[in-house]
mmCIF file of C-alpha atoms in Angstrom:
data_model
loop_
_atom_site.group_PDB
_atom_site.id
_atom_site.type_symbol
_atom_site.label_atom_id
_atom_site.label_comp_id
_atom_site.label_asym_id
_atom_site.label_seq_id
_atom_site.Cartn_x
_atom_site.Cartn_y
_atom_site.Cartn_z
ATOM 1 C CA UNK A 18 -47.236 16.037 18.551
ATOM 2 C CA UNK A 19 -50.034 18.227 19.935
ATOM 3 C CA UNK A 20 -50.355 21.673 18.369
ATOM 4 C CA UNK A 21 -49.416 24.698 20.528
ATOM 5 C CA UNK A 22 -52.655 26.445 19.525
ATOM 6 C CA UNK A 23 -54.626 23.806 21.388
ATOM 7 C CA UNK A 24 -58.236 24.728 20.688
ATOM 8 C CA UNK A 25 -57.539 25.261 17.006
ATOM 9 C CA UNK A 26 -55.695 21.947 16.903
ATOM 10 C CA UNK A 27 -58.628 20.108 18.500
ATOM 11 C CA UNK A 28 -61.091 21.791 16.169
ATOM 12 C CA UNK A 29 -59.074 20.867 13.079
ATOM 13 C CA UNK A 30 -58.914 17.228 14.217
ATOM 14 C CA UNK A 31 -62.721 17.070 14.293
ATOM 15 C CA UNK A 32 -63.801 19.468 11.557
ATOM 16 C CA UNK A 33 -61.075 19.656 8.888
ATOM 17 C CA UNK A 34 -59.404 16.255 8.706
ATOM 18 C CA UNK A 35 -60.592 13.788 6.090
ATOM 19 C CA UNK A 36 -62.642 11.713 8.528
ATOM 20 C CA UNK A 37 -64.636 14.723 9.813
ATOM 21 C CA UNK A 38 -67.813 13.344 8.235
ATOM 22 C CA UNK A 39 -67.074 9.644 8.808
ATOM 23 C CA UNK A 40 -70.149 7.999 10.292
ATOM 24 C CA UNK A 41 -69.646 6.539 13.766
ATOM 25 C CA UNK A 42 -72.298 4.071 14.907
ATOM 26 C CA UNK A 43 -72.823 4.167 18.673
ATOM 27 C CA UNK A 44 -74.011 0.612 19.278
ATOM 28 C CA UNK A 45 -74.762 1.098 22.971
ATOM 29 C CA UNK A 46 -77.389 3.749 22.226
ATOM 30 C CA UNK A 47 -78.180 2.773 18.625
ATOM 31 C CA UNK A 48 -77.480 6.063 16.823
ATOM 32 C CA UNK A 49 -75.041 7.412 14.259
ATOM 33 C CA UNK A 50 -72.985 10.592 14.446
ATOM 34 C CA UNK A 51 -69.712 12.008 13.063
ATOM 35 C CA UNK A 52 -66.723 13.966 14.446
ATOM 36 C CA UNK A 53 -67.653 17.391 13.017
ATOM 37 C CA UNK A 54 -71.192 17.104 14.389
ATOM 38 C CA UNK A 55 -69.968 16.090 17.851
ATOM 39 C CA UNK A 56 -67.522 19.029 17.906
ATOM 40 C CA UNK A 57 -70.371 21.372 17.019
ATOM 41 C CA UNK A 58 -72.657 19.893 19.692
ATOM 42 C CA UNK A 59 -70.018 20.333 22.414
ATOM 43 C CA UNK A 60 -68.437 23.659 21.398
ATOM 44 C CA UNK A 61 -71.007 25.709 19.473
ATOM 45 C CA UNK A 62 -74.388 23.985 19.074
ATOM 46 C CA UNK A 63 -76.964 25.451 16.716
ATOM 47 C CA UNK A 64 -80.216 26.397 18.437
ATOM 48 C CA UNK A 65 -83.077 24.171 17.394
ATOM 49 C CA UNK A 66 -80.939 21.610 15.540
ATOM 50 C CA UNK A 67 -81.964 17.988 16.162
ATOM 51 C CA UNK A 68 -78.690 16.381 17.290
ATOM 52 C CA UNK A 69 -78.694 12.589 17.612
ATOM 53 C CA UNK A 70 -79.694 11.142 20.999
ATOM 54 C CA UNK A 71 -81.090 14.470 22.248
ATOM 55 C CA UNK A 72 -82.721 15.634 24.436
ATOM 56 C CA UNK A 73 -82.014 13.824 27.702
ATOM 57 C CA UNK A 74 -85.744 13.239 28.302
ATOM 58 C CA UNK A 75 -86.689 10.101 26.333
ATOM 59 C CA UNK A 76 -90.328 11.208 26.187
ATOM 60 C CA UNK A 77 -89.218 14.034 23.864
ATOM 61 C CA UNK A 78 -87.319 11.829 21.401
ATOM 62 C CA UNK A 79 -88.692 11.749 17.839
ATOM 63 C CA UNK A 80 -91.509 9.256 17.331
ATOM 64 C CA UNK A 81 -90.351 5.975 15.848
ATOM 65 C CA UNK A 82 -86.644 6.499 16.565
ATOM 66 C CA UNK A 83 -84.710 3.398 17.574
ATOM 67 C CA UNK A 84 -82.379 5.069 20.064
ATOM 68 C CA UNK A 85 -81.669 3.213 23.270
ATOM 69 C CA UNK A 86 -80.589 4.124 26.777
ATOM 70 C CA UNK A 87 -82.142 5.309 30.008
ATOM 71 C CA UNK A 88 -81.745 8.899 28.816
ATOM 72 C CA UNK A 89 -80.257 10.960 26.026
ATOM 73 C CA UNK A 90 -78.148 14.079 26.252
ATOM 74 C CA UNK A 91 -79.061 17.735 26.483
ATOM 75 C CA UNK A 92 -77.687 20.373 24.143
ATOM 76 C CA UNK A 93 -76.045 23.048 26.302
ATOM 77 C CA UNK A 94 -73.863 25.778 24.771
ATOM 78 C CA UNK A 95 -70.290 25.721 26.070
ATOM 79 C CA UNK A 96 -70.444 29.265 27.436
ATOM 80 C CA UNK A 97 -73.580 28.381 29.456
ATOM 81 C CA UNK A 98 -72.040 25.176 30.789
ATOM 82 C CA UNK A 99 -68.857 26.969 31.876
ATOM 83 C CA UNK A 100 -70.920 29.366 34.035
ATOM 84 C CA UNK A 101 -72.667 26.582 35.987
ATOM 85 C CA UNK A 102 -71.578 26.704 39.623
ATOM 86 C CA UNK A 103 -70.466 23.086 39.975
ATOM 87 C CA UNK A 104 -68.467 23.132 36.748
ATOM 88 C CA UNK A 105 -66.941 26.543 37.441
ATOM 89 C CA UNK A 106 -65.908 25.347 40.909
ATOM 90 C CA UNK A 107 -64.314 22.179 39.482
ATOM 91 C CA UNK A 108 -62.465 24.141 36.811
ATOM 92 C CA UNK A 109 -61.152 26.662 39.328
ATOM 93 C CA UNK A 110 -60.122 23.996 41.845
ATOM 94 C CA UNK A 111 -58.412 21.743 39.281
ATOM 95 C CA UNK A 112 -57.090 24.639 37.165
ATOM 96 C CA UNK A 113 -58.685 22.990 34.156
ATOM 97 C CA UNK A 114 -58.400 24.918 30.902
ATOM 98 C CA UNK A 115 -61.394 25.342 28.607
ATOM 99 C CA UNK A 116 -59.607 23.127 26.062
ATOM 100 C CA UNK A 117 -59.178 20.381 28.654
ATOM 101 C CA UNK A 118 -62.848 20.694 29.599
ATOM 102 C CA UNK A 119 -63.834 20.372 25.935
ATOM 103 C CA UNK A 120 -61.620 17.301 25.586
ATOM 104 C CA UNK A 121 -63.067 15.586 28.656
ATOM 105 C CA UNK A 122 -66.601 16.400 27.544
ATOM 106 C CA UNK A 123 -65.902 15.041 24.045
ATOM 107 C CA UNK A 124 -64.429 11.880 25.597
ATOM 108 C CA UNK A 125 -67.561 11.340 27.679
ATOM 109 C CA UNK A 126 -69.617 10.988 24.483
ATOM 110 C CA UNK A 127 -69.587 8.990 21.270
ATOM 111 C CA UNK A 128 -66.138 10.234 20.219
ATOM 112 C CA UNK A 129 -64.622 8.009 22.912
ATOM 113 C CA UNK A 130 -64.776 5.159 20.386
ATOM 114 C CA UNK A 131 -62.472 6.939 17.920
ATOM 115 C CA UNK A 132 -60.073 8.227 20.595
ATOM 116 C CA UNK A 133 -59.777 4.708 22.009
ATOM 117 C CA UNK A 134 -59.236 3.295 18.503
ATOM 118 C CA UNK A 135 -56.436 5.829 17.925
ATOM 119 C CA UNK A 136 -54.756 4.797 21.181
ATOM 120 C CA UNK A 137 -55.367 1.044 21.188
ATOM 121 C CA UNK A 138 -55.580 0.088 17.539
ATOM 122 C CA UNK A 139 -58.898 -1.748 17.913
ATOM 123 C CA UNK A 140 -61.709 -2.511 17.267
ATOM 124 C CA UNK A 141 -60.936 -2.603 13.559
ATOM 125 C CA UNK A 142 -64.333 -1.073 12.661
ATOM 126 C CA UNK A 143 -63.344 2.148 14.481
ATOM 127 C CA UNK A 144 -59.674 2.030 13.426
ATOM 128 C CA UNK A 145 -60.832 1.957 9.791
ATOM 129 C CA UNK A 146 -62.447 5.376 10.321
ATOM 130 C CA UNK A 147 -58.974 6.774 11.105
ATOM 131 C CA UNK A 148 -57.333 5.453 7.927
ATOM 132 C CA UNK A 149 -57.407 6.350 4.244
ATOM 133 C CA UNK A 150 -57.906 3.867 1.386
ATOM 134 C CA UNK A 151 -54.205 2.889 1.467
ATOM 135 C CA UNK A 152 -54.318 2.211 5.199
ATOM 136 C CA UNK A 153 -52.396 5.354 6.190
ATOM 137 C CA UNK A 154 -53.459 7.317 9.258
ATOM 138 C CA UNK A 155 -55.532 10.419 8.555
ATOM 139 C CA UNK A 156 -56.363 11.285 12.160
ATOM 140 C CA UNK A 157 -54.839 10.317 15.503
ATOM 141 C CA UNK A 158 -56.601 13.074 17.504
ATOM 142 C CA UNK A 159 -53.225 13.863 19.088
ATOM 143 C CA UNK A 160 -54.084 17.324 20.428
ATOM 144 C CA UNK A 161 -57.500 16.260 21.721
ATOM 145 C CA UNK A 162 -56.107 13.160 23.431
ATOM 146 C CA UNK A 163 -53.429 15.325 25.065
ATOM 147 C CA UNK A 164 -56.204 17.588 26.435
ATOM 148 C CA UNK A 165 -58.230 14.601 27.636
ATOM 149 C CA UNK A 166 -55.286 13.029 29.479
ATOM 150 C CA UNK A 167 -54.250 16.337 31.016
ATOM 151 C CA UNK A 168 -57.837 17.141 32.036
ATOM 152 C CA UNK A 169 -58.477 13.751 33.631
ATOM 153 C CA UNK A 170 -55.192 13.971 35.529
ATOM 154 C CA UNK A 171 -56.096 17.420 36.910
ATOM 155 C CA UNK A 172 -59.628 16.377 37.870
ATOM 156 C CA UNK A 173 -58.318 13.224 39.581
ATOM 157 C CA UNK A 174 -55.991 15.300 41.744
ATOM 158 C CA UNK A 175 -58.877 17.237 43.284
ATOM 159 C CA UNK A 176 -61.511 14.501 43.354
ATOM 160 C CA UNK A 177 -62.243 12.666 46.551
ATOM 161 C CA UNK A 178 -62.706 8.932 46.749
ATOM 162 C CA UNK A 179 -66.092 8.162 48.348
ATOM 163 C CA UNK A 180 -65.991 6.591 51.822
ATOM 164 C CA UNK A 181 -65.709 2.790 51.837
ATOM 165 C CA UNK A 182 -64.504 2.809 48.236
ATOM 166 C CA UNK A 183 -61.300 1.435 46.796
ATOM 167 C CA UNK A 184 -59.250 3.296 44.239
ATOM 168 C CA UNK A 185 -57.038 1.231 41.965
ATOM 169 C CA UNK A 186 -54.357 2.665 39.734
ATOM 170 C CA UNK A 187 -51.591 1.499 37.434
ATOM 171 C CA UNK A 188 -48.090 2.701 38.145
ATOM 172 C CA UNK A 189 -44.806 1.703 36.523
ATOM 173 C CA UNK A 190 -42.602 -0.232 38.946
ATOM 174 C CA UNK A 191 -39.903 2.429 38.818
ATOM 175 C CA UNK A 192 -42.142 5.463 39.310
ATOM 176 C CA UNK A 193 -41.617 7.753 42.264
ATOM 177 C CA UNK A 194 -45.341 7.500 42.999
ATOM 178 C CA UNK A 195 -45.148 3.697 43.309
ATOM 179 C CA UNK A 196 -42.081 3.949 45.524
ATOM 180 C CA UNK A 197 -43.872 6.420 47.789
ATOM 181 C CA UNK A 198 -46.960 4.199 47.956
ATOM 182 C CA UNK A 199 -44.813 1.158 48.753
ATOM 183 C CA UNK A 200 -43.617 2.926 51.911
ATOM 184 C CA UNK A 201 -47.223 3.258 53.162
ATOM 185 C CA UNK A 202 -48.222 0.799 55.896
ATOM 186 C CA UNK A 203 -50.113 -2.181 54.491
ATOM 187 C CA UNK A 204 -49.252 -1.583 50.859
ATOM 188 C CA UNK A 205 -47.413 -3.884 48.507
ATOM 189 C CA UNK A 206 -45.664 -3.264 45.201
ATOM 190 C CA UNK A 207 -47.269 -4.707 42.120
ATOM 191 C CA UNK A 208 -45.347 -4.294 38.892
ATOM 192 C CA UNK A 209 -47.589 -3.088 36.082
ATOM 193 C CA UNK A 210 -50.733 -4.440 37.753
ATOM 194 C CA UNK A 211 -53.565 -2.704 39.580
ATOM 195 C CA UNK A 212 -53.031 -1.919 43.215
ATOM 196 C CA UNK A 213 -55.064 -0.220 45.872
ATOM 197 C CA UNK A 214 -53.912 3.388 46.068
ATOM 198 C CA UNK A 215 -56.232 4.700 48.791
#
């Protein structure tokens, strides 16, 4: 279960568990990173350190690097990011905790591969990074995944769907939310399948 001391729990999952230095290859952008480095980049980056796939401006990437993508990512200290108007407004409106913000930010980067592997059990290449030599789990990122899910849920509640867009969601057939949606004019119940929510 998630640890009550949430930030410490998330930090331990990335920095102290046995896969903290396990190399994660990000195929989409052709670079390698590891959990402890990603935690550092998001929570307390070192000034002047050359983190992989940084900065956002491709023209400033190291000569001869094989990274791919339209852009990289900028290194912004957490305390600076939390003071930005748009982010501060979102956090206030959604009542997002700093730990939830960290989780969502971590999920938006290369660590998504390991979180997804912990939840889905594939692809095997990423699952193997969560296991020891005997095949026992050494990291399920339980506290971080709890923060991610909670953060996404809070952000979704205050986010607007753009005009002329469809929003699809999955709801269990017995959920109160599905029953309420089924009473809306023009809606139909779909059991365990996507349906138009708005």
